[in-house]
mmCIF file of C-alpha atoms in Angstrom:
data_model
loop_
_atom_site.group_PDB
_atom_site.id
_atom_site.type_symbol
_atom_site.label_atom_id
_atom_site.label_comp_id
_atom_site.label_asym_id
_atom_site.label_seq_id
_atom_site.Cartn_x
_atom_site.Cartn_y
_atom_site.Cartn_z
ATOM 1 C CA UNK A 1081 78.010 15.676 106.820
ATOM 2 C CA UNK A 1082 78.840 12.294 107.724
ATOM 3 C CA UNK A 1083 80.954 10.366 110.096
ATOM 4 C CA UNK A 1084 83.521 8.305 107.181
ATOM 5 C CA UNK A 1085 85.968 7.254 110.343
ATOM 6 C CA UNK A 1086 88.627 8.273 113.008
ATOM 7 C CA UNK A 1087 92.237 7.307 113.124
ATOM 8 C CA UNK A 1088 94.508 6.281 116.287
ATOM 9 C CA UNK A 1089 97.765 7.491 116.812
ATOM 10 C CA UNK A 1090 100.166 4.364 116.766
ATOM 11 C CA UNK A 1091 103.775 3.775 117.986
ATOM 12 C CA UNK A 1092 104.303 1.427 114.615
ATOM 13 C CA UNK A 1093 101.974 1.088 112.050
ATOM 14 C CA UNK A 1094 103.309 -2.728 111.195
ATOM 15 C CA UNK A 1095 102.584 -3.806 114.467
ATOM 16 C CA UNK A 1096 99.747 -1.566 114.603
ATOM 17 C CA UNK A 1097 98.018 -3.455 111.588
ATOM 18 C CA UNK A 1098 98.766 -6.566 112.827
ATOM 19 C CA UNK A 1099 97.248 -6.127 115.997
ATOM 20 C CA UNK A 1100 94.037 -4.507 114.548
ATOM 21 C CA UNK A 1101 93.720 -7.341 111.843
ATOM 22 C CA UNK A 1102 94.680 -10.423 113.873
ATOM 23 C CA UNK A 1103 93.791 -9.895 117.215
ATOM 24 C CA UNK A 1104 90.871 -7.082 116.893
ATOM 25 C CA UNK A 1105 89.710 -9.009 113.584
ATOM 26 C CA UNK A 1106 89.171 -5.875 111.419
ATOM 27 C CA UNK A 1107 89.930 -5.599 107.606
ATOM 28 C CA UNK A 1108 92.507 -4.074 106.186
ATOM 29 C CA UNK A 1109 90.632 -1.499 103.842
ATOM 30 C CA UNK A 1110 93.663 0.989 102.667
ATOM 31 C CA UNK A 1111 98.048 0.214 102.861
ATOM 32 C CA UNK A 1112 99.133 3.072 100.877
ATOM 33 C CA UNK A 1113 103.149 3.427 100.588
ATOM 34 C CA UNK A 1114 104.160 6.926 101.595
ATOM 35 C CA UNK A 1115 107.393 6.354 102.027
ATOM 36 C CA UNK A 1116 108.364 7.006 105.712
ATOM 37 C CA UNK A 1117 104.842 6.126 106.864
ATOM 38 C CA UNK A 1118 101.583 4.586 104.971
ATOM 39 C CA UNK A 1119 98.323 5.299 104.866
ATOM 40 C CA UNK A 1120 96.485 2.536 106.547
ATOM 41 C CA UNK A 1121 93.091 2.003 107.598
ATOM 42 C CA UNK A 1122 91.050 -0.818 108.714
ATOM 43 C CA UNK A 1123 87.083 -1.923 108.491
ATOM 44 C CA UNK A 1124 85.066 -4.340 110.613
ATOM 45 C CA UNK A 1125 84.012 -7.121 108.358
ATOM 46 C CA UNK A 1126 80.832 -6.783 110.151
ATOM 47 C CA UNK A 1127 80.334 -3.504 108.153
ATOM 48 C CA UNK A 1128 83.040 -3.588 105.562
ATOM 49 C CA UNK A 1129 81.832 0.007 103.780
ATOM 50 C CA UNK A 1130 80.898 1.446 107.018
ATOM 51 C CA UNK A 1131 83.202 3.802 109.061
ATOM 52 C CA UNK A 1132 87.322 3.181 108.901
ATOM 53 C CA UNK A 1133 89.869 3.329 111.545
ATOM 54 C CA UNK A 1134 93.218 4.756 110.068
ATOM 55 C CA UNK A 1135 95.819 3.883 111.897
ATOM 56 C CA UNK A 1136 98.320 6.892 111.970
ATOM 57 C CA UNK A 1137 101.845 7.290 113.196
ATOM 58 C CA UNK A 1138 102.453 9.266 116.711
ATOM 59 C CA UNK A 1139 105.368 10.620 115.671
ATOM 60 C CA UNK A 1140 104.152 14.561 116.751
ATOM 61 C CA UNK A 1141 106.272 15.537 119.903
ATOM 62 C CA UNK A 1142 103.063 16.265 121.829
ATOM 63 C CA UNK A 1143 101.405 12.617 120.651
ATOM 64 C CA UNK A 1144 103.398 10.703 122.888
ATOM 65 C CA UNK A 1145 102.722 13.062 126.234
ATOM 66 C CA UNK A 1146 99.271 12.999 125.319
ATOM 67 C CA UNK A 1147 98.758 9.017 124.535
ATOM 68 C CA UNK A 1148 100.818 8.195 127.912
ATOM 69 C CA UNK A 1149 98.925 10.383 130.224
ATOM 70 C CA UNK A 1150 95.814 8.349 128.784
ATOM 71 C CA UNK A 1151 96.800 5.546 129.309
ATOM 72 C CA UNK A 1152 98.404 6.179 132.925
ATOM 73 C CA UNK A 1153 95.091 7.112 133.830
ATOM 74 C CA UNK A 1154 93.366 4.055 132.176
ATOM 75 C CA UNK A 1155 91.566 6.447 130.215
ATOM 76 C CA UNK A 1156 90.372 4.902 126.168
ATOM 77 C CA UNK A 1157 91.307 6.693 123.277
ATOM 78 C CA UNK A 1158 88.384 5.179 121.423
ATOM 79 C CA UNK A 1159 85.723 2.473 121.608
ATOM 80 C CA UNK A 1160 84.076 0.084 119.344
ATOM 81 C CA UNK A 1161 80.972 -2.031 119.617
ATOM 82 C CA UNK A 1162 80.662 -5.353 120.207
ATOM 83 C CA UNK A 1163 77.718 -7.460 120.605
ATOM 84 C CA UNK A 1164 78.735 -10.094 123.028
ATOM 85 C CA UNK A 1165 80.914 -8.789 125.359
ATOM 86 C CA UNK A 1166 82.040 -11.429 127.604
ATOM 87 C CA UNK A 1167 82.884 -13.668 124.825
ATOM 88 C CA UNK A 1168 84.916 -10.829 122.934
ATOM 89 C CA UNK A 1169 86.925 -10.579 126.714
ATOM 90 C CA UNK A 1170 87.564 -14.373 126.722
ATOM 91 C CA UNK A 1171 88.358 -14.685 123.034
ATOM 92 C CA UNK A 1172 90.813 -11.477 123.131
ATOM 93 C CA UNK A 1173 92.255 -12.565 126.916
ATOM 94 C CA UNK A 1174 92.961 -16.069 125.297
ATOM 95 C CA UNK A 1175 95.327 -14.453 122.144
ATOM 96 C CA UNK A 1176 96.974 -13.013 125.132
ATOM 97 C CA UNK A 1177 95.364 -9.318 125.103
ATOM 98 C CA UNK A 1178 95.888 -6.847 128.013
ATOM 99 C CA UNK A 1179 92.369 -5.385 129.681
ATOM 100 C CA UNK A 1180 93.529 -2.997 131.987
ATOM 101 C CA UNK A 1181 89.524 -2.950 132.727
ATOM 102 C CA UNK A 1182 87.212 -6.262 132.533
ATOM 103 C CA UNK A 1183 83.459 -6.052 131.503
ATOM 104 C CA UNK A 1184 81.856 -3.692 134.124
ATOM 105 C CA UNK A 1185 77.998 -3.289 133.779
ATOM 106 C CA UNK A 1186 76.709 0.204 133.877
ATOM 107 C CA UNK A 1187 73.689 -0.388 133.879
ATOM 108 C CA UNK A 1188 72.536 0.179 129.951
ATOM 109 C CA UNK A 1189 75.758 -0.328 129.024
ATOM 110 C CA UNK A 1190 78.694 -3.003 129.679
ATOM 111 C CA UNK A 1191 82.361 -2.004 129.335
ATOM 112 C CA UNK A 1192 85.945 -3.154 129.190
ATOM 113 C CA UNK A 1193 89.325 -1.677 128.368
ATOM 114 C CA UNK A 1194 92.215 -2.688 126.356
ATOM 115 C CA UNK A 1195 95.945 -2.411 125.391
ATOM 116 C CA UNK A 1196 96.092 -1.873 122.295
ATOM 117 C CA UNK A 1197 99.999 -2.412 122.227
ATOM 118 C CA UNK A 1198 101.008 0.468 120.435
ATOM 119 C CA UNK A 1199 100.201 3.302 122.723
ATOM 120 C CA UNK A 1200 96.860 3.152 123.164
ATOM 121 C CA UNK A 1201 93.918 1.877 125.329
ATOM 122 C CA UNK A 1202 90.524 0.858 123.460
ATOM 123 C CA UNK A 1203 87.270 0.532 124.648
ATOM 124 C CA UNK A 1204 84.741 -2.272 124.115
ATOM 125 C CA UNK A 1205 80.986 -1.802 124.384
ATOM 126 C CA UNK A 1206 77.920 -3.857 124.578
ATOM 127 C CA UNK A 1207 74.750 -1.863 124.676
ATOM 128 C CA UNK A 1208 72.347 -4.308 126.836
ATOM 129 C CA UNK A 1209 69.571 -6.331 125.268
ATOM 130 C CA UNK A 1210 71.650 -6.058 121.963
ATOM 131 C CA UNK A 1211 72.938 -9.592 122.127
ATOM 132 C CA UNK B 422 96.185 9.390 162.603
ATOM 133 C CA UNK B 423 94.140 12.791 161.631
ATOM 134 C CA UNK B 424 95.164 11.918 157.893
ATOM 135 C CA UNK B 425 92.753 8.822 158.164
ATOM 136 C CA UNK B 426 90.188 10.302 159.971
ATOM 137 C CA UNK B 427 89.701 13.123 157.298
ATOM 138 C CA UNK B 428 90.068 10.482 154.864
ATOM 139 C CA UNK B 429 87.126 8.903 155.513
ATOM 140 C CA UNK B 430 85.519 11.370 156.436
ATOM 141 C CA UNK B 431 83.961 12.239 152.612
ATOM 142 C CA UNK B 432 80.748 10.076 151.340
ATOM 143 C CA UNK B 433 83.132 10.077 148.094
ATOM 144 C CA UNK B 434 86.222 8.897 149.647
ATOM 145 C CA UNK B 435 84.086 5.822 150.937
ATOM 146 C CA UNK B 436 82.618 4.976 147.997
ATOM 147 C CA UNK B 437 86.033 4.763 146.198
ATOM 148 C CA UNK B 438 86.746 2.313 148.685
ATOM 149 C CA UNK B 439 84.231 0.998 148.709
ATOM 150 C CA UNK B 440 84.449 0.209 144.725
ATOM 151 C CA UNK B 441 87.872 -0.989 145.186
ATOM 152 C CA UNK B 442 86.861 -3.728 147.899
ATOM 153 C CA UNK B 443 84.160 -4.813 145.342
ATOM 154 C CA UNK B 444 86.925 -4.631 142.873
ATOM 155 C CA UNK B 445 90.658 -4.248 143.936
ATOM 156 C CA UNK B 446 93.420 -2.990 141.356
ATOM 157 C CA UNK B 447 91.269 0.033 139.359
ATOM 158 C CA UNK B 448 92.170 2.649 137.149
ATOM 159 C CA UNK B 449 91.285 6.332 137.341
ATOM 160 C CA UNK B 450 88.868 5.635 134.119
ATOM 161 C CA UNK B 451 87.796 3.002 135.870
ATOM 162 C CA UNK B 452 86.714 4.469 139.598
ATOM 163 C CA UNK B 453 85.504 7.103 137.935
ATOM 164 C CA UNK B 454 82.843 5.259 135.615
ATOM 165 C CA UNK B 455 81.611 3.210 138.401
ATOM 166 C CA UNK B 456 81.370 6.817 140.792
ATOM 167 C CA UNK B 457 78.889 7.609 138.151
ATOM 168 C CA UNK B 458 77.020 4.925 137.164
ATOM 169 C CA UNK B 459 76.569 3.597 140.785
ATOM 170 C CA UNK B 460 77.049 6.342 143.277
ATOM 171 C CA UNK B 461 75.790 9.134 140.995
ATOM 172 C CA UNK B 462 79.039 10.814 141.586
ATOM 173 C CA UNK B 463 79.782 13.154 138.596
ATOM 174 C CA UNK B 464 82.892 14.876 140.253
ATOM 175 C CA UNK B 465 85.366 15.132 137.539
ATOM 176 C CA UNK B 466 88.507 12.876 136.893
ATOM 177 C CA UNK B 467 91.261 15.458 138.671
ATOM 178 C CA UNK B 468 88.994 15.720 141.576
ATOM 179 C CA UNK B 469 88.410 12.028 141.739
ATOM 180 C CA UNK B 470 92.550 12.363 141.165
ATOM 181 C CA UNK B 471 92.708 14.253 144.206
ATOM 182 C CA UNK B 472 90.349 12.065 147.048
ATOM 183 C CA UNK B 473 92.812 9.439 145.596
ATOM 184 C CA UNK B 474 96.001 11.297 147.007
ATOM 185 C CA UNK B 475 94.034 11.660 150.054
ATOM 186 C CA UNK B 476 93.425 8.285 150.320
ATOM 187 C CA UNK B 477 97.171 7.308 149.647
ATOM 188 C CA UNK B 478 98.319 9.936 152.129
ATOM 189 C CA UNK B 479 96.220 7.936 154.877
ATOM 190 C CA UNK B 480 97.155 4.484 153.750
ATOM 191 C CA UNK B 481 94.188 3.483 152.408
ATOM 192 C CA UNK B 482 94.592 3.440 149.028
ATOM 193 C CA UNK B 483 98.526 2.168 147.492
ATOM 194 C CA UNK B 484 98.792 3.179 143.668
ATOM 195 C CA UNK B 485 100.904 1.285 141.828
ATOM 196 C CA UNK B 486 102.107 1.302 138.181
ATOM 197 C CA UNK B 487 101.886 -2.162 135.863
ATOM 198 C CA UNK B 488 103.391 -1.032 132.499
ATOM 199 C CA UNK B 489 102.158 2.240 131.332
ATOM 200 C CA UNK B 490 98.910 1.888 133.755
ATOM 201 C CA UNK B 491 98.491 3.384 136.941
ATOM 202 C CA UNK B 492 96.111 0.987 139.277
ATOM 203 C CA UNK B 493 95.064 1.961 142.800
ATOM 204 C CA UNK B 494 94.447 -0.770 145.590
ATOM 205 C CA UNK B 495 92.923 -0.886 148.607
ATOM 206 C CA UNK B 496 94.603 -1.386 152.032
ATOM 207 C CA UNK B 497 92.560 -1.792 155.192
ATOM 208 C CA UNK B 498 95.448 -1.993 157.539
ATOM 209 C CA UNK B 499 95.354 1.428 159.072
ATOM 210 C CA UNK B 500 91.993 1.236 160.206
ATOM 211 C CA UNK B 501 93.420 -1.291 162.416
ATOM 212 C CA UNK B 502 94.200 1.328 164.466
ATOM 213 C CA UNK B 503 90.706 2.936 165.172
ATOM 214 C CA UNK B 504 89.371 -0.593 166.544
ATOM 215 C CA UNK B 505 92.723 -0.830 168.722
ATOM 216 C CA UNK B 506 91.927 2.632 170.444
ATOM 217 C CA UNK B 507 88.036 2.045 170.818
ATOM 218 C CA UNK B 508 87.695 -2.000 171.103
ATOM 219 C CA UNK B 509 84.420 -3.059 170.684
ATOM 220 C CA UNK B 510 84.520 -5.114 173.721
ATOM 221 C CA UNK B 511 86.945 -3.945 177.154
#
Protein backbone atom coordinates (compact mmCIF):
# COMPACT_ATOMS: atom_id res chain seq x y z
CA UNK A 1 0.00 0.00 0.00
CA UNK A 2 1.05 3.34 -0.82
CA UNK A 3 0.36 6.89 0.04
CA UNK A 4 -1.00 8.28 -3.90
CA UNK A 5 -2.37 11.70 -2.02
CA UNK A 6 -5.00 13.44 0.27
CA UNK A 7 -7.62 15.93 -0.72
CA UNK A 8 -8.85 19.24 1.20
CA UNK A 9 -12.23 20.12 1.58
CA UNK A 10 -12.72 23.58 -0.26
CA UNK A 11 -15.45 26.29 -0.12
CA UNK A 12 -14.94 26.73 -4.20
CA UNK A 13 -12.93 24.68 -6.18
CA UNK A 14 -12.21 27.77 -8.83
CA UNK A 15 -10.83 29.75 -6.27
CA UNK A 16 -9.51 26.80 -4.65
CA UNK A 17 -7.26 25.99 -7.81
CA UNK A 18 -6.25 29.25 -8.20
CA UNK A 19 -4.96 29.68 -4.93
CA UNK A 20 -3.11 26.27 -4.90
CA UNK A 21 -1.58 26.98 -8.45
CA UNK A 22 -0.72 30.68 -8.17
CA UNK A 23 -0.01 31.43 -4.83
CA UNK A 24 1.07 27.79 -3.35
CA UNK A 25 2.83 27.14 -6.89
CA UNK A 26 1.57 23.53 -7.34
CA UNK A 27 0.53 21.91 -10.73
CA UNK A 28 -2.55 21.32 -11.81
CA UNK A 29 -2.39 17.42 -12.41
CA UNK A 30 -6.33 16.45 -12.94
CA UNK A 31 -9.70 19.19 -13.93
CA UNK A 32 -12.20 16.64 -14.65
CA UNK A 33 -15.86 18.14 -15.50
CA UNK A 34 -18.43 16.48 -13.29
CA UNK A 35 -20.90 18.63 -13.76
CA UNK A 36 -21.82 20.33 -10.41
CA UNK A 37 -18.27 19.85 -9.11
CA UNK A 38 -14.81 18.58 -10.84
CA UNK A 39 -12.37 16.46 -10.01
CA UNK A 40 -9.29 18.44 -9.38
CA UNK A 41 -6.03 17.72 -8.05
CA UNK A 42 -2.78 19.38 -7.90
CA UNK A 43 1.18 18.23 -7.83
CA UNK A 44 4.27 20.07 -6.62
CA UNK A 45 6.44 20.60 -9.61
CA UNK A 46 9.12 19.67 -7.29
CA UNK A 47 7.77 16.06 -7.54
CA UNK A 48 5.31 16.19 -10.37
CA UNK A 49 4.42 12.10 -10.17
CA UNK A 50 4.71 12.09 -6.51
CA UNK A 51 1.67 12.38 -4.12
CA UNK A 52 -1.57 14.72 -5.31
CA UNK A 53 -3.67 17.04 -3.39
CA UNK A 54 -7.37 16.87 -4.70
CA UNK A 55 -9.05 19.61 -3.95
CA UNK A 56 -12.72 18.58 -3.06
CA UNK A 57 -15.87 20.52 -2.46
CA UNK A 58 -17.17 20.97 1.38
CA UNK A 59 -20.43 20.85 0.50
CA UNK A 60 -21.30 17.83 3.38
CA UNK A 61 -23.42 19.58 6.19
CA UNK A 62 -20.90 18.41 8.80
CA UNK A 63 -17.70 19.81 6.50
CA UNK A 64 -18.31 23.22 7.27
CA UNK A 65 -18.70 22.70 11.37
CA UNK A 66 -15.76 20.69 11.18
CA UNK A 67 -13.36 23.06 8.87
CA UNK A 68 -14.50 26.22 11.10
CA UNK A 69 -13.83 24.77 14.44
CA UNK A 70 -10.21 24.14 12.88
CA UNK A 71 -9.61 26.95 11.94
CA UNK A 72 -11.08 28.92 15.11
CA UNK A 73 -8.64 27.08 16.93
CA UNK A 74 -5.72 27.78 14.47
CA UNK A 75 -5.51 24.22 14.11
CA UNK A 76 -3.96 22.93 10.10
CA UNK A 77 -5.85 20.68 8.15
CA UNK A 78 -2.69 19.56 6.41
CA UNK A 79 0.98 20.41 5.90
CA UNK A 80 3.45 20.36 3.18
CA UNK A 81 7.21 20.60 3.09
CA UNK A 82 9.19 23.22 2.23
CA UNK A 83 12.82 23.58 2.22
CA UNK A 84 13.43 27.16 3.03
CA UNK A 85 11.04 28.31 5.24
CA UNK A 86 11.55 31.86 5.87
CA UNK A 87 11.78 32.63 2.30
CA UNK A 88 8.47 30.59 1.47
CA UNK A 89 6.86 33.12 4.54
CA UNK A 90 8.23 36.26 2.79
CA UNK A 91 7.46 35.15 -0.75
CA UNK A 92 3.74 33.96 0.26
CA UNK A 93 3.29 37.22 2.86
CA UNK A 94 4.34 39.42 -0.21
CA UNK A 95 1.29 37.86 -2.74
CA UNK A 96 -0.66 38.96 0.21
CA UNK A 97 -1.15 35.42 2.08
CA UNK A 98 -2.66 35.18 5.62
CA UNK A 99 -0.26 33.20 8.38
CA UNK A 100 -2.31 33.04 11.23
CA UNK A 101 1.16 31.45 12.65
CA UNK A 102 4.81 32.74 11.48
CA UNK A 103 7.87 30.33 11.37
CA UNK A 104 8.22 29.03 15.00
CA UNK A 105 11.32 26.74 15.59
CA UNK A 106 10.67 23.57 17.43
CA UNK A 107 13.57 22.58 17.74
CA UNK A 108 14.02 19.78 14.74
CA UNK A 109 11.45 21.25 13.10
CA UNK A 110 10.31 24.95 11.97
CA UNK A 111 6.63 25.77 11.41
CA UNK A 112 4.11 28.26 10.11
CA UNK A 113 0.41 28.37 9.39
CA UNK A 114 -1.70 29.56 6.64
CA UNK A 115 -5.11 30.67 5.21
CA UNK A 116 -5.71 28.89 2.68
CA UNK A 117 -8.81 31.11 1.66
CA UNK A 118 -11.24 28.60 1.13
CA UNK A 119 -11.83 27.17 4.53
CA UNK A 120 -8.85 25.90 5.48
CA UNK A 121 -5.54 26.47 7.39
CA UNK A 122 -2.22 24.76 5.94
CA UNK A 123 0.82 24.01 7.45
CA UNK A 124 4.38 24.67 6.24
CA UNK A 125 7.39 22.66 7.39
CA UNK A 126 11.08 22.84 7.25
CA UNK A 127 12.81 19.89 8.79
CA UNK A 128 16.25 21.59 10.09
CA UNK A 129 19.56 21.06 8.35
CA UNK A 130 17.42 20.30 5.16
CA UNK A 131 18.11 23.62 3.54
CA UNK B 1 -8.88 39.32 43.09
CA UNK B 2 -8.90 35.35 44.09
CA UNK B 3 -9.58 34.75 40.22
CA UNK B 4 -5.93 36.05 39.57
CA UNK B 5 -4.35 34.57 42.29
CA UNK B 6 -5.53 30.98 41.24
CA UNK B 7 -4.67 31.99 37.88
CA UNK B 8 -1.30 32.09 38.32
CA UNK B 9 -1.10 29.91 40.51
CA UNK B 10 -0.44 26.74 37.80
CA UNK B 11 3.33 26.25 36.34
CA UNK B 12 1.07 25.86 33.04
CA UNK B 13 -0.89 28.93 33.32
CA UNK B 14 2.58 30.82 33.53
CA UNK B 15 4.08 29.38 30.84
CA UNK B 16 1.14 30.32 28.52
CA UNK B 17 1.92 33.65 29.53
CA UNK B 18 4.75 33.45 29.45
CA UNK B 19 4.70 32.29 25.55
CA UNK B 20 2.39 35.02 24.80
CA UNK B 21 4.82 37.85 26.20
CA UNK B 22 7.53 36.19 23.98
CA UNK B 23 4.90 36.21 21.37
CA UNK B 24 1.56 38.19 21.77
CA UNK B 25 -1.62 37.35 19.52
CA UNK B 26 -1.42 33.14 19.47
CA UNK B 27 -3.66 30.58 18.48
CA UNK B 28 -4.75 27.50 20.40
CA UNK B 29 -2.52 25.38 17.71
CA UNK B 30 -0.16 27.65 18.32
CA UNK B 31 0.27 27.78 22.45
CA UNK B 32 -0.12 24.46 22.34
CA UNK B 33 2.95 23.50 20.00
CA UNK B 34 5.22 25.75 21.80
CA UNK B 35 3.77 24.06 25.52
CA UNK B 36 5.33 21.06 23.99
CA UNK B 37 8.23 21.72 22.31
CA UNK B 38 9.52 24.19 25.02
CA UNK B 39 7.88 23.53 28.31
CA UNK B 40 7.41 19.78 27.74
CA UNK B 41 3.81 20.34 28.38
CA UNK B 42 1.79 17.54 26.61
CA UNK B 43 -1.65 18.50 28.24
CA UNK B 44 -4.08 18.21 25.49
CA UNK B 45 -5.69 21.09 23.35
CA UNK B 46 -9.25 21.29 25.52
CA UNK B 47 -7.24 21.37 28.62
CA UNK B 48 -4.86 23.93 27.28
CA UNK B 49 -8.63 25.37 26.14
CA UNK B 50 -9.53 25.45 29.61
CA UNK B 51 -6.21 27.30 31.62
CA UNK B 52 -7.10 29.75 28.74
CA UNK B 53 -10.69 30.53 30.19
CA UNK B 54 -8.99 30.75 33.41
CA UNK B 55 -6.74 33.11 32.30
CA UNK B 56 -9.51 35.29 30.58
CA UNK B 57 -11.67 35.03 33.69
CA UNK B 58 -8.68 36.82 35.64
CA UNK B 59 -7.81 39.31 32.98
CA UNK B 60 -4.84 38.03 31.92
CA UNK B 61 -5.38 36.68 28.84
CA UNK B 62 -8.22 38.77 26.20
CA UNK B 63 -9.21 36.36 23.22
CA UNK B 64 -10.19 37.92 20.38
CA UNK B 65 -11.47 36.77 16.94
CA UNK B 66 -9.68 38.18 13.44
CA UNK B 67 -11.76 36.47 10.68
CA UNK B 68 -12.43 32.90 11.30
CA UNK B 69 -9.30 32.76 13.89
CA UNK B 70 -9.49 32.93 17.43
CA UNK B 71 -6.08 34.68 18.90
CA UNK B 72 -5.44 35.10 22.62
CA UNK B 73 -3.35 38.15 24.02
CA UNK B 74 -1.79 38.92 26.92
CA UNK B 75 -2.76 41.69 29.41
CA UNK B 76 -0.59 42.50 32.40
CA UNK B 77 -2.83 45.11 33.85
CA UNK B 78 -4.38 43.23 36.69
CA UNK B 79 -1.31 42.31 38.24
CA UNK B 80 -1.12 45.90 38.83
CA UNK B 81 -2.99 45.27 41.63
CA UNK B 82 -0.74 42.74 43.60
CA UNK B 83 2.28 45.39 43.53
CA UNK B 84 -0.35 48.17 44.73
CA UNK B 85 -1.30 46.01 47.89
CA UNK B 86 2.37 44.78 48.69
CA UNK B 87 4.72 47.78 47.26
CA UNK B 88 8.05 46.82 47.05
CA UNK B 89 9.20 49.82 48.82
CA UNK B 90 6.74 51.70 51.90
Amino acid sequence: MRISGCSVMVDDQAKALKFYTEVLGFQTKHNIDLGEHSWITVVSPEDPDGAVVGLEPDVHPAAKTFKAAMVEDGIPFTSFAVDDIEEEHKRLESLGVRFTQPPVDHGTVITAVLDDTCGNLIQIAQEKGQS
Amino acid sequence: MDDLYRAISDPTRRAILDELVERDGQTLFELCGRLTMKHGIGSSRQAISQHLEVLEAAGLVIAKKEGRCKFHWFDGEPLSAIAERWPAKR
